[in-house]
CSV table of C-alpha atoms in Angstrom, one decimal:
chain,number,residue,atom,x,y,z
A,148,THR,CA,-33.6,-7.8,-6.8
A,149,ASP,CA,-36.2,-5.5,-8.3
A,150,GLY,CA,-38.9,-8.2,-8.1
A,151,SER,CA,-39.1,-8.9,-11.8
A,152,VAL,CA,-37.3,-12.2,-11.5
A,153,PRO,CA,-36.6,-14.5,-8.6
A,154,ASN,CA,-33.3,-14.4,-6.7
A,155,THR,CA,-30.8,-16.8,-8.2
A,156,LEU,CA,-27.5,-18.4,-7.6
A,157,VAL,CA,-25.8,-18.7,-11.0
A,158,ILE,CA,-22.9,-21.1,-11.9
A,159,ALA,CA,-21.2,-20.1,-15.1
A,160,ASN,CA,-18.2,-21.1,-17.2
A,161,CYS,CA,-16.0,-18.2,-18.3
A,162,GLU,CA,-13.4,-18.0,-21.0
A,163,VAL,CA,-10.4,-15.9,-20.0
A,164,VAL,CA,-7.6,-14.9,-22.2
A,165,LYS,CA,-4.3,-16.6,-21.4
A,166,PRO,CA,-1.5,-14.4,-19.9
A,167,ARG,CA,0.8,-12.7,-22.4
A,168,VAL,CA,-1.7,-13.3,-25.2
A,169,ALA,CA,-3.0,-10.3,-27.1
A,170,ALA,CA,-6.7,-9.7,-26.3
A,171,ALA,CA,-7.5,-7.7,-29.4
A,172,GLU,CA,-10.0,-10.2,-30.6
A,173,HIS,CA,-11.8,-10.3,-27.3
A,174,ILE,CA,-11.8,-6.5,-26.9
A,175,SER,CA,-13.1,-6.0,-30.5
A,176,GLN,CA,-16.1,-8.2,-29.6
A,177,PHE,CA,-16.9,-6.3,-26.4
A,178,ASN,CA,-20.3,-4.8,-26.4
A,179,GLU,CA,-21.3,-2.7,-23.5
A,180,GLU,CA,-25.0,-3.2,-24.1
A,181,ALA,CA,-25.0,-6.9,-24.5
A,182,ARG,CA,-24.3,-9.9,-22.4
A,183,SER,CA,-20.7,-11.0,-22.7
A,184,PRO,CA,-20.2,-14.0,-25.1
A,185,PHE,CA,-17.3,-15.2,-22.8
A,186,VAL,CA,-19.6,-16.1,-19.9
A,187,LYS,CA,-21.8,-19.1,-20.4
A,188,LYS,CA,-24.4,-20.0,-17.7
A,189,TYR,CA,-24.0,-23.6,-16.6
A,190,LYS,CA,-26.7,-23.8,-13.9
A,191,THR,CA,-29.3,-21.6,-12.2
A,192,ILE,CA,-30.5,-22.2,-8.7
A,193,ILE,CA,-33.6,-20.4,-7.4
A,194,HIS,CA,-32.4,-18.9,-4.1
A,195,PRO,CA,-34.7,-18.4,-1.2
A,196,GLY,CA,-34.0,-14.7,-0.6
A,197,GLU,CA,-31.3,-12.3,-1.7
A,198,VAL,CA,-27.8,-13.7,-2.1
A,199,ASN,CA,-25.6,-11.5,0.0
A,200,ARG,CA,-22.4,-13.6,-0.1
A,201,ILE,CA,-21.1,-16.8,-1.7
A,202,ARG,CA,-18.2,-18.9,-0.5
A,203,GLU,CA,-16.7,-22.1,-2.0
A,204,LEU,CA,-15.5,-25.0,0.1
A,205,PRO,CA,-11.8,-25.4,-0.7
A,206,GLN,CA,-12.0,-29.2,-0.3
A,207,SER,CA,-14.8,-29.5,-3.0
A,208,SER,CA,-15.5,-26.7,-5.5
A,209,ARG,CA,-19.0,-28.2,-6.0
A,210,ILE,CA,-20.0,-27.2,-2.5
A,211,VAL,CA,-20.9,-23.5,-1.8
A,212,ALA,CA,-22.3,-21.6,1.1
A,213,THR,CA,-24.6,-18.6,0.8
A,214,HIS,CA,-25.8,-15.9,3.2
A,215,THR,CA,-29.2,-14.4,2.8
A,216,ASP,CA,-31.4,-12.1,4.9
A,217,SER,CA,-32.0,-14.8,7.6
A,218,PRO,CA,-30.1,-16.4,10.5
A,219,ASP,CA,-29.3,-19.5,8.5
A,220,VAL,CA,-26.4,-20.4,6.3
A,221,LEU,CA,-27.4,-22.4,3.2
A,222,ILE,CA,-25.2,-25.1,1.7
A,223,TRP,CA,-25.5,-26.1,-1.9
A,224,ASP,CA,-24.1,-28.9,-4.0
A,225,VAL,CA,-24.1,-27.2,-7.3
A,226,GLU,CA,-23.5,-30.4,-9.3
A,227,ALA,CA,-26.4,-32.3,-7.7
A,228,GLN,CA,-28.8,-29.3,-7.8
A,229,PRO,CA,-31.3,-29.3,-10.7
A,230,ASN,CA,-31.0,-26.5,-13.3
A,231,ARG,CA,-33.9,-24.1,-12.9
A,232,HIS,CA,-35.6,-21.6,-15.1
A,233,ALA,CA,-35.7,-18.2,-13.4
A,234,VAL,CA,-39.3,-17.1,-13.9
A,235,LEU,CA,-41.5,-15.1,-11.6
A,236,GLY,CA,-43.4,-17.3,-9.2
A,237,ALA,CA,-41.0,-20.2,-9.4
A,238,THR,CA,-40.6,-22.1,-6.1
A,239,HIS,CA,-37.2,-21.8,-4.6
A,240,SER,CA,-34.6,-24.6,-4.8
A,241,ARG,CA,-34.1,-26.8,-1.8
A,242,PRO,CA,-30.7,-26.4,-0.1
A,243,ASP,CA,-28.7,-29.5,0.5
A,244,LEU,CA,-28.0,-28.5,4.0
A,245,ILE,CA,-29.1,-25.7,6.4
A,246,LEU,CA,-26.7,-24.5,9.1
A,247,THR,CA,-28.6,-23.2,12.1
A,248,GLY,CA,-27.3,-21.5,15.3
A,249,HIS,CA,-27.7,-17.7,14.8
A,250,GLN,CA,-30.3,-16.0,16.8
A,251,ASP,CA,-30.7,-13.1,14.4
A,252,ASN,CA,-30.0,-12.4,10.7
A,253,ALA,CA,-26.5,-13.3,9.5
A,254,GLU,CA,-26.1,-11.5,6.2
A,255,PHE,CA,-22.5,-11.0,5.3
A,256,ALA,CA,-19.8,-12.6,7.5
A,257,LEU,CA,-19.0,-16.0,6.0
A,258,ALA,CA,-15.9,-18.1,5.5
A,259,MET,CA,-14.8,-21.6,4.6
A,260,CYS,CA,-11.9,-23.3,6.2
A,261,PRO,CA,-8.8,-24.1,4.0
A,262,THR,CA,-7.9,-27.2,5.9
A,263,GLU,CA,-11.1,-28.9,7.0
A,264,PRO,CA,-14.8,-28.8,5.8
A,265,TYR,CA,-15.7,-26.1,8.4
A,266,VAL,CA,-17.9,-23.1,8.0
A,267,LEU,CA,-17.7,-19.9,9.9
A,268,SER,CA,-20.4,-17.1,10.1
A,269,GLY,CA,-21.1,-13.9,11.9
A,270,GLY,CA,-24.3,-11.9,12.3
A,271,LYS,CA,-26.5,-9.3,13.9
A,272,ASP,CA,-26.7,-11.4,17.1
A,273,LYS,CA,-23.1,-10.3,17.8
A,274,SER,CA,-21.9,-13.9,17.7
A,275,VAL,CA,-19.5,-16.0,15.6
A,276,VAL,CA,-20.8,-19.5,14.8
A,277,LEU,CA,-18.7,-22.5,13.8
A,278,TRP,CA,-19.9,-25.7,12.0
A,279,SER,CA,-18.3,-28.8,10.8
A,280,ILE,CA,-20.0,-30.6,7.9
A,281,GLN,CA,-17.6,-33.6,8.3
A,282,ASP,CA,-20.5,-35.8,9.4
A,283,HIS,CA,-22.3,-35.1,6.2
A,284,ILE,CA,-19.4,-36.0,3.9
A,285,THR,CA,-20.2,-39.1,1.9
A,286,THR,CA,-20.0,-40.6,-1.5
A,287,MET,CA,-22.4,-42.3,-3.8
A,288,ALA,CA,-21.2,-45.7,-2.5
A,289,THR,CA,-22.1,-44.9,1.1
A,290,ASP,CA,-25.2,-42.9,0.4
A,291,PRO,CA,-28.1,-44.9,-1.1
A,292,THR,CA,-30.5,-42.0,-0.7
A,293,LYS,CA,-28.7,-40.1,-3.5
A,294,SER,CA,-30.6,-40.3,-6.8
A,295,PRO,CA,-28.9,-42.1,-9.7
A,296,GLY,CA,-26.9,-39.9,-12.0
A,297,SER,CA,-26.3,-37.2,-9.4
A,298,GLY,CA,-22.6,-37.9,-9.5
A,299,GLY,CA,-22.4,-38.3,-5.7
A,300,SER,CA,-22.5,-35.6,-3.2
A,301,ILE,CA,-20.4,-34.7,-0.1
A,302,ILE,CA,-23.7,-33.7,1.5
A,303,LYS,CA,-25.5,-36.6,3.1
A,304,GLN,CA,-29.3,-36.4,2.3
A,305,ASN,CA,-31.7,-37.2,5.1
A,306,LYS,CA,-35.0,-38.9,4.3
A,307,PRO,CA,-38.0,-36.5,4.5
A,308,GLY,CA,-39.0,-36.1,8.1
A,309,GLU,CA,-36.1,-38.2,9.4
A,310,GLY,CA,-34.7,-36.4,12.5
A,311,ASN,CA,-35.3,-33.1,10.8
A,312,ASP,CA,-38.0,-30.5,11.6
A,313,LYS,CA,-37.1,-28.6,8.4
A,314,ALA,CA,-37.4,-31.4,6.0
A,315,ALA,CA,-39.4,-29.3,3.5
A,316,ASP,CA,-36.4,-26.9,3.2
A,317,GLY,CA,-33.5,-29.3,3.5
A,318,PRO,CA,-31.7,-31.2,6.3
A,319,SER,CA,-30.2,-29.0,9.1
A,320,LEU,CA,-27.1,-29.0,11.2
A,321,GLY,CA,-26.5,-27.3,14.5
A,322,PRO,CA,-23.2,-25.5,15.4
A,323,ARG,CA,-20.0,-26.9,16.9
A,324,GLY,CA,-19.6,-23.7,18.8
A,325,VAL,CA,-21.1,-20.2,19.3
A,326,PHE,CA,-18.5,-17.6,20.2
A,327,CYS,CA,-19.4,-14.4,22.0
A,328,GLY,CA,-17.3,-11.3,22.5
A,329,HIS,CA,-18.5,-8.7,20.0
A,330,GLU,CA,-20.7,-5.8,21.2
A,331,ASP,CA,-22.3,-5.1,17.7
A,332,THR,CA,-22.9,-6.8,14.4
A,333,VAL,CA,-20.1,-9.1,13.2
A,334,GLU,CA,-19.3,-8.0,9.6
A,335,ASP,CA,-16.6,-10.5,8.5
A,336,VAL,CA,-14.8,-13.6,9.6
A,337,THR,CA,-11.9,-15.6,8.4
A,338,PHE,CA,-10.0,-18.8,9.3
A,339,CYS,CA,-6.3,-19.0,10.1
A,340,PRO,CA,-4.9,-20.7,6.9
A,341,SER,CA,-3.2,-23.5,8.9
A,342,SER,CA,-5.8,-24.3,11.5
A,343,ALA,CA,-9.5,-25.1,11.5
A,344,GLN,CA,-9.6,-24.2,15.2
A,345,GLU,CA,-8.3,-20.6,15.0
A,346,PHE,CA,-10.1,-17.8,13.3
A,347,CYS,CA,-10.8,-14.1,13.7
A,348,SER,CA,-13.7,-11.7,13.2
A,349,VAL,CA,-14.4,-7.9,12.9
A,350,GLY,CA,-17.5,-5.9,13.5
A,351,ASP,CA,-19.3,-2.7,13.9
A,352,ASP,CA,-17.9,-2.3,17.4
A,353,SER,CA,-14.5,-1.5,15.8
A,354,CYS,CA,-13.0,-4.6,17.3
A,355,LEU,CA,-10.7,-7.3,15.8
A,356,ILE,CA,-11.1,-10.5,17.8
A,357,LEU,CA,-9.0,-13.7,17.6
A,358,TRP,CA,-10.6,-17.0,18.7
A,359,ASP,CA,-9.3,-20.5,19.4
A,360,ALA,CA,-12.0,-23.2,19.6
A,361,ARG,CA,-9.7,-25.4,21.5
A,362,VAL,CA,-9.7,-23.1,24.6
A,363,GLY,CA,-13.3,-22.1,24.8
A,364,THR,CA,-15.9,-19.8,23.3
A,365,GLY,CA,-14.5,-16.5,24.5
A,366,PRO,CA,-11.9,-14.3,22.7
A,367,THR,CA,-8.3,-15.2,23.0
A,368,VAL,CA,-7.3,-11.6,21.9
A,369,LYS,CA,-9.6,-8.7,21.5
A,370,VAL,CA,-8.2,-5.5,19.9
A,371,GLU,CA,-10.5,-2.7,20.7
A,372,LYS,CA,-10.5,0.4,18.4
A,373,ALA,CA,-8.6,-1.5,15.7
A,374,HIS,CA,-9.9,1.3,13.5
A,375,ASN,CA,-11.6,4.6,14.1
A,376,ALA,CA,-14.9,3.3,12.7
A,377,ASP,CA,-16.9,0.1,11.9
A,378,LEU,CA,-14.8,-2.7,10.5
A,379,HIS,CA,-16.2,-4.3,7.3
A,380,CYS,CA,-13.7,-6.9,6.3
A,381,VAL,CA,-10.7,-9.1,7.4
A,382,ASP,CA,-8.3,-11.5,5.8
A,383,TRP,CA,-5.5,-13.8,7.1
A,384,ASN,CA,-2.3,-14.1,5.1
A,385,PRO,CA,-2.1,-17.6,3.5
A,386,HIS,CA,1.7,-17.4,3.4
A,387,ASP,CA,2.3,-15.9,6.9
A,388,ASP,CA,0.1,-16.9,9.8
A,389,ASN,CA,1.1,-13.8,11.7
A,390,LEU,CA,-0.3,-11.2,9.3
A,391,ILE,CA,-4.0,-10.1,9.3
A,392,LEU,CA,-5.6,-7.4,7.2
A,393,THR,CA,-8.6,-5.3,8.2
A,394,GLY,CA,-10.7,-2.8,6.2
A,395,SER,CA,-12.9,-0.1,7.7
A,396,ALA,CA,-15.5,2.7,7.2
A,397,ASP,CA,-12.6,5.0,8.1
A,398,HIS,CA,-11.3,4.5,4.5
A,399,THR,CA,-8.2,2.7,5.6
A,400,VAL,CA,-6.7,-0.8,5.4
A,401,ARG,CA,-4.6,-1.8,8.4
A,402,MET,CA,-2.2,-4.8,8.9
A,403,PHE,CA,-1.8,-6.4,12.3
A,404,ASP,CA,0.9,-8.8,13.4
A,405,ARG,CA,-0.6,-11.2,15.9
A,406,ARG,CA,2.7,-11.5,17.7
A,407,ASN,CA,2.2,-7.9,18.7
A,408,LEU,CA,-1.3,-8.4,20.2
A,409,THR,CA,-1.8,-9.3,23.8
A,410,SER,CA,-4.8,-10.8,25.7
A,411,ASN,CA,-5.6,-7.5,27.3
A,412,GLY,CA,-6.3,-5.9,23.9
A,413,ILE,CA,-3.2,-3.9,23.4
A,414,GLY,CA,-1.9,-3.9,19.9
A,415,SER,CA,-1.2,-1.4,17.1
A,416,PRO,CA,-1.2,-2.0,13.4
A,417,ILE,CA,2.2,-2.4,11.8
A,418,TYR,CA,1.0,-0.7,8.6
A,419,LYS,CA,-1.8,1.7,7.6
A,420,PHE,CA,-2.8,2.0,4.0
A,421,GLU,CA,-4.5,5.2,3.1
A,422,GLY,CA,-5.5,5.2,-0.6
A,423,HIS,CA,-9.3,5.0,-0.6
A,424,LYS,CA,-11.8,7.9,-0.4
A,425,ALA,CA,-14.7,5.9,1.1
A,426,ALA,CA,-15.4,2.9,3.3
A,427,VAL,CA,-13.3,-0.2,2.5
A,428,LEU,CA,-15.6,-3.2,1.9
A,429,CYS,CA,-13.3,-6.1,1.0
A,430,VAL,CA,-9.6,-7.1,1.5
A,431,GLN,CA,-7.9,-10.2,0.2
A,432,TRP,CA,-4.3,-11.4,0.1
A,433,SER,CA,-2.8,-12.5,-3.2
A,434,PRO,CA,-2.6,-16.3,-3.5
A,435,ASP,CA,0.7,-15.9,-5.4
A,436,LYS,CA,2.8,-13.3,-3.5
A,437,SER,CA,2.9,-13.0,0.2
A,438,SER,CA,3.3,-9.2,0.3
A,439,VAL,CA,0.6,-8.4,-2.2
A,440,PHE,CA,-3.1,-7.8,-1.4
A,441,GLY,CA,-6.1,-6.1,-2.9
A,442,SER,CA,-8.7,-3.8,-1.3
A,443,SER,CA,-12.0,-2.5,-2.7
A,444,ALA,CA,-14.3,0.2,-1.5
A,445,GLU,CA,-17.3,2.4,-1.8
A,446,ASP,CA,-15.3,4.8,-4.0
A,447,GLY,CA,-15.6,2.3,-6.8
A,448,LEU,CA,-11.9,1.5,-6.9
A,449,LEU,CA,-10.0,-1.8,-6.4
A,450,ASN,CA,-6.5,-1.1,-5.2
A,451,ILE,CA,-3.6,-3.5,-5.4
A,452,TRP,CA,-0.8,-3.0,-2.8
A,453,ASP,CA,2.6,-4.5,-2.1
A,454,TYR,CA,3.6,-3.7,1.5
A,455,ASP,CA,7.2,-4.7,0.8
A,456,LYS,CA,7.6,-1.7,-1.4
A,457,ASP,CA,7.4,1.7,0.4
A,458,ASP,CA,7.6,3.6,-2.9
A,459,VAL,CA,6.2,1.6,-5.8
A,460,VAL,CA,6.6,3.1,-9.2
A,461,CYS,CA,4.6,1.6,-12.1
A,462,LYS,CA,6.8,0.1,-14.8
A,463,LEU,CA,4.1,0.4,-17.4
A,464,THR,CA,1.5,3.1,-18.1
A,465,THR,CA,-0.8,1.3,-20.4
A,466,VAL,CA,-2.7,-1.6,-19.0
A,467,VAL,CA,-4.9,-3.9,-20.9
A,468,HIS,CA,-8.2,-4.8,-19.1
A,469,ILE,CA,-10.4,-7.7,-20.0
A,470,PHE,CA,-14.1,-7.0,-19.1
A,471,VAL,CA,-16.5,-9.8,-19.2
A,472,GLY,CA,-19.8,-10.2,-17.5
A,473,VAL,CA,-23.5,-10.9,-17.4
A,474,ASP,CA,-25.5,-7.7,-18.4
A,475,ILE,CA,-22.2,-5.9,-18.1
A,476,SER,CA,-21.7,-2.2,-18.6
A,477,VAL,CA,-18.3,-0.7,-17.9
A,478,GLY,CA,-19.2,3.0,-17.7
A,479,LYS,CA,-15.9,4.7,-16.7
A,480,LYS,CA,-13.0,4.6,-19.0
A,481,VAL,CA,-10.1,2.8,-17.4
A,482,GLU,CA,-7.4,5.3,-16.4
A,483,ARG,CA,-3.8,4.6,-17.2
A,484,ALA,CA,-2.0,3.1,-14.3
A,485,SER,CA,0.4,5.9,-13.7
A,486,ARG,CA,1.6,6.9,-10.3
A,487,SER,CA,1.3,10.5,-9.1
A,488,PRO,CA,3.9,11.9,-6.7
A,489,SER,CA,1.2,11.9,-3.9
A,490,ALA,CA,0.1,8.3,-4.5
A,491,PRO,CA,0.1,6.2,-1.2
A,492,ALA,CA,3.1,4.1,-0.4
A,493,GLY,CA,2.7,0.5,-1.4
A,494,LEU,CA,0.0,1.2,-4.0
A,495,PHE,CA,1.0,0.0,-7.4
A,496,PHE,CA,-2.3,-0.5,-9.3
A,497,GLN,CA,-5.9,0.8,-9.4
A,498,HIS,CA,-8.7,-0.9,-11.2
A,499,ALA,CA,-11.2,1.9,-12.0
A,500,GLY,CA,-13.6,0.1,-14.3
A,501,HIS,CA,-16.6,0.0,-11.9
A,502,ARG,CA,-19.2,2.7,-11.7
A,503,ASP,CA,-20.2,2.2,-8.1
A,504,LYS,CA,-19.0,0.6,-4.9
A,505,VAL,CA,-17.0,-2.6,-5.3
A,506,VAL,CA,-18.7,-5.0,-2.8
A,507,ASP,CA,-16.6,-8.1,-3.4
A,508,PHE,CA,-13.6,-9.4,-5.4
A,509,HIS,CA,-11.5,-12.6,-5.6
A,510,TRP,CA,-8.1,-13.5,-6.9
A,511,ASN,CA,-7.9,-16.4,-9.3
A,512,ALA,CA,-5.7,-19.0,-7.6
A,513,SER,CA,-4.7,-20.8,-10.8
A,514,ASP,CA,-4.1,-17.5,-12.7
A,515,PRO,CA,-2.9,-15.3,-9.8
A,516,TRP,CA,-2.9,-11.9,-11.4
A,517,THR,CA,-6.4,-12.3,-12.7
A,518,VAL,CA,-9.2,-10.9,-10.6
A,519,VAL,CA,-13.0,-11.0,-10.6
A,520,SER,CA,-14.8,-8.1,-9.0
A,521,VAL,CA,-18.5,-7.2,-8.6
A,522,SER,CA,-20.1,-3.8,-7.9
A,523,ASP,CA,-23.5,-2.4,-7.0
A,524,ASP,CA,-23.8,0.0,-9.9
A,525,CYS,CA,-27.4,0.5,-8.6
A,526,ASP,CA,-27.6,4.3,-9.1
A,527,THR,CA,-26.5,4.3,-12.8
A,528,THR,CA,-28.5,4.2,-16.0
A,529,GLY,CA,-29.5,0.6,-16.8
A,530,GLY,CA,-29.4,-0.5,-13.2
A,531,GLY,CA,-28.0,-3.8,-11.9
A,532,GLY,CA,-24.4,-4.5,-10.8
A,533,THR,CA,-21.6,-5.7,-13.0
A,534,LEU,CA,-19.2,-8.6,-12.8
A,535,GLN,CA,-15.8,-7.8,-14.3
A,536,ILE,CA,-12.9,-10.1,-14.9
A,537,TRP,CA,-9.6,-8.3,-15.5
A,538,ARG,CA,-5.8,-8.8,-15.4
A,539,MET,CA,-3.0,-6.4,-14.8
A,540,SER,CA,-0.3,-6.4,-17.5
A,541,ASP,CA,2.5,-8.7,-16.4
A,542,LEU,CA,5.0,-5.9,-17.0
A,543,ILE,CA,3.8,-4.4,-13.8
A,544,TYR,CA,4.9,-7.3,-11.6
A,545,ARG,CA,7.6,-9.1,-13.6
A,546,PRO,CA,11.2,-8.6,-12.5
A,547,GLU,CA,12.6,-5.2,-13.5
A,548,GLU,CA,15.4,-6.6,-15.7
A,549,GLU,CA,12.7,-8.6,-17.7
A,550,VAL,CA,10.6,-5.5,-18.1
A,551,LEU,CA,13.6,-3.4,-19.3
A,552,ALA,CA,14.5,-6.2,-21.8
A,553,GLU,CA,11.0,-6.3,-23.2
A,554,LEU,CA,10.9,-2.5,-23.5
A,555,GLU,CA,14.2,-2.5,-25.3
A,556,LYS,CA,12.9,-5.1,-27.7
A,557,PHE,CA,9.8,-3.0,-28.3
A,558,LYS,CA,11.9,0.1,-28.9
A,559,SER,CA,14.1,-1.7,-31.4
A,560,HIS,CA,10.9,-3.0,-33.2
A,561,VAL,CA,9.5,0.6,-33.4
A,562,ILE,CA,12.8,1.9,-34.8
A,563,SER,CA,13.0,-0.9,-37.3
A,564,CYS,CA,9.4,-0.3,-38.5
A,565,ALA,CA,10.1,3.5,-38.8
A,566,THR,CA,13.2,2.9,-40.8
A,567,LYS,CA,11.4,0.6,-43.2
A,568,ALA,CA,8.6,3.1,-43.6
């Protein structure tokens, strides 16, 4: 974003070491000053404006939504989009669909529905906006306007100028509903995992609001003062529809049970997690274990928690990290994952590989203990953020009896080697 190259949306293939496989070869090839050999760019899209957030449609991994510094949400079919060369002065790529409805910039709050092709957004206009792209779902057989060889798209392409006043930029779609109830900027939104009609939002008004599109555009539950400061992030437990996580500028993560919330806004968190030293920017539940979640913050740390364990003790003190990235620089040495007596309850791992605030992260659903995280790293030598892919050693989360058996084997091996020597 320094102006030397255009803003881009990059799709890449990444090689990640399999679980329980020694990563010595990968680590030996790691070069802090060079681009990682394990990340291969697949396609580059010239994005109109900065890319503030990217979300993938669960029903089709080729469809992604982006937020930029504008009121619109941009939808991209990354397979159908042409690969572009990112040179200064290049014209921006044409979105496959533009979602309109915000009255002011919508920069960060963005979510895709797990059950239907719905998109949710929040912005500076204090509103939450819902779209359904169902009408635009199609295939090559039913969409003669798609160019041959594109592989088919779920986004229906309008002919230039056909019922579309933004034809030069891409076809547009109006909202299914605009939901009003916040009194300040909406910072994050998320869907209920089991319903396209239920969702929640958080904002700079310190409120957590639950919505149900079936009953109108007003809040069904509004929790005022959910935190003692602005709320930056929210996530709904994919294994338990009753549990919602929020993260705030007050440095804490809180868990709410929606059964304890009432329509008049009364409700207290059932857990408070106090392990960060700065504003929490992102929270996300683990796709694998219902009680595990991660949180990242402006303190540069990504914490992994298990709320089922009030006093988690790490089983292993040496953790192998895999760092891969584009223009990656690790900076800090990774601290050993040891637990001090004063460590917060429920905290069982800290990833300390980033130099600056960790603005977003995501669990890998097909390899659940592998995480990708991104940071600003803007105040450090070299500039530019880093993308890091890393995995906790499985000895941390495997059953205790398995861990003890592995350590016994290791102990026997060490004794045997020492005896032979």
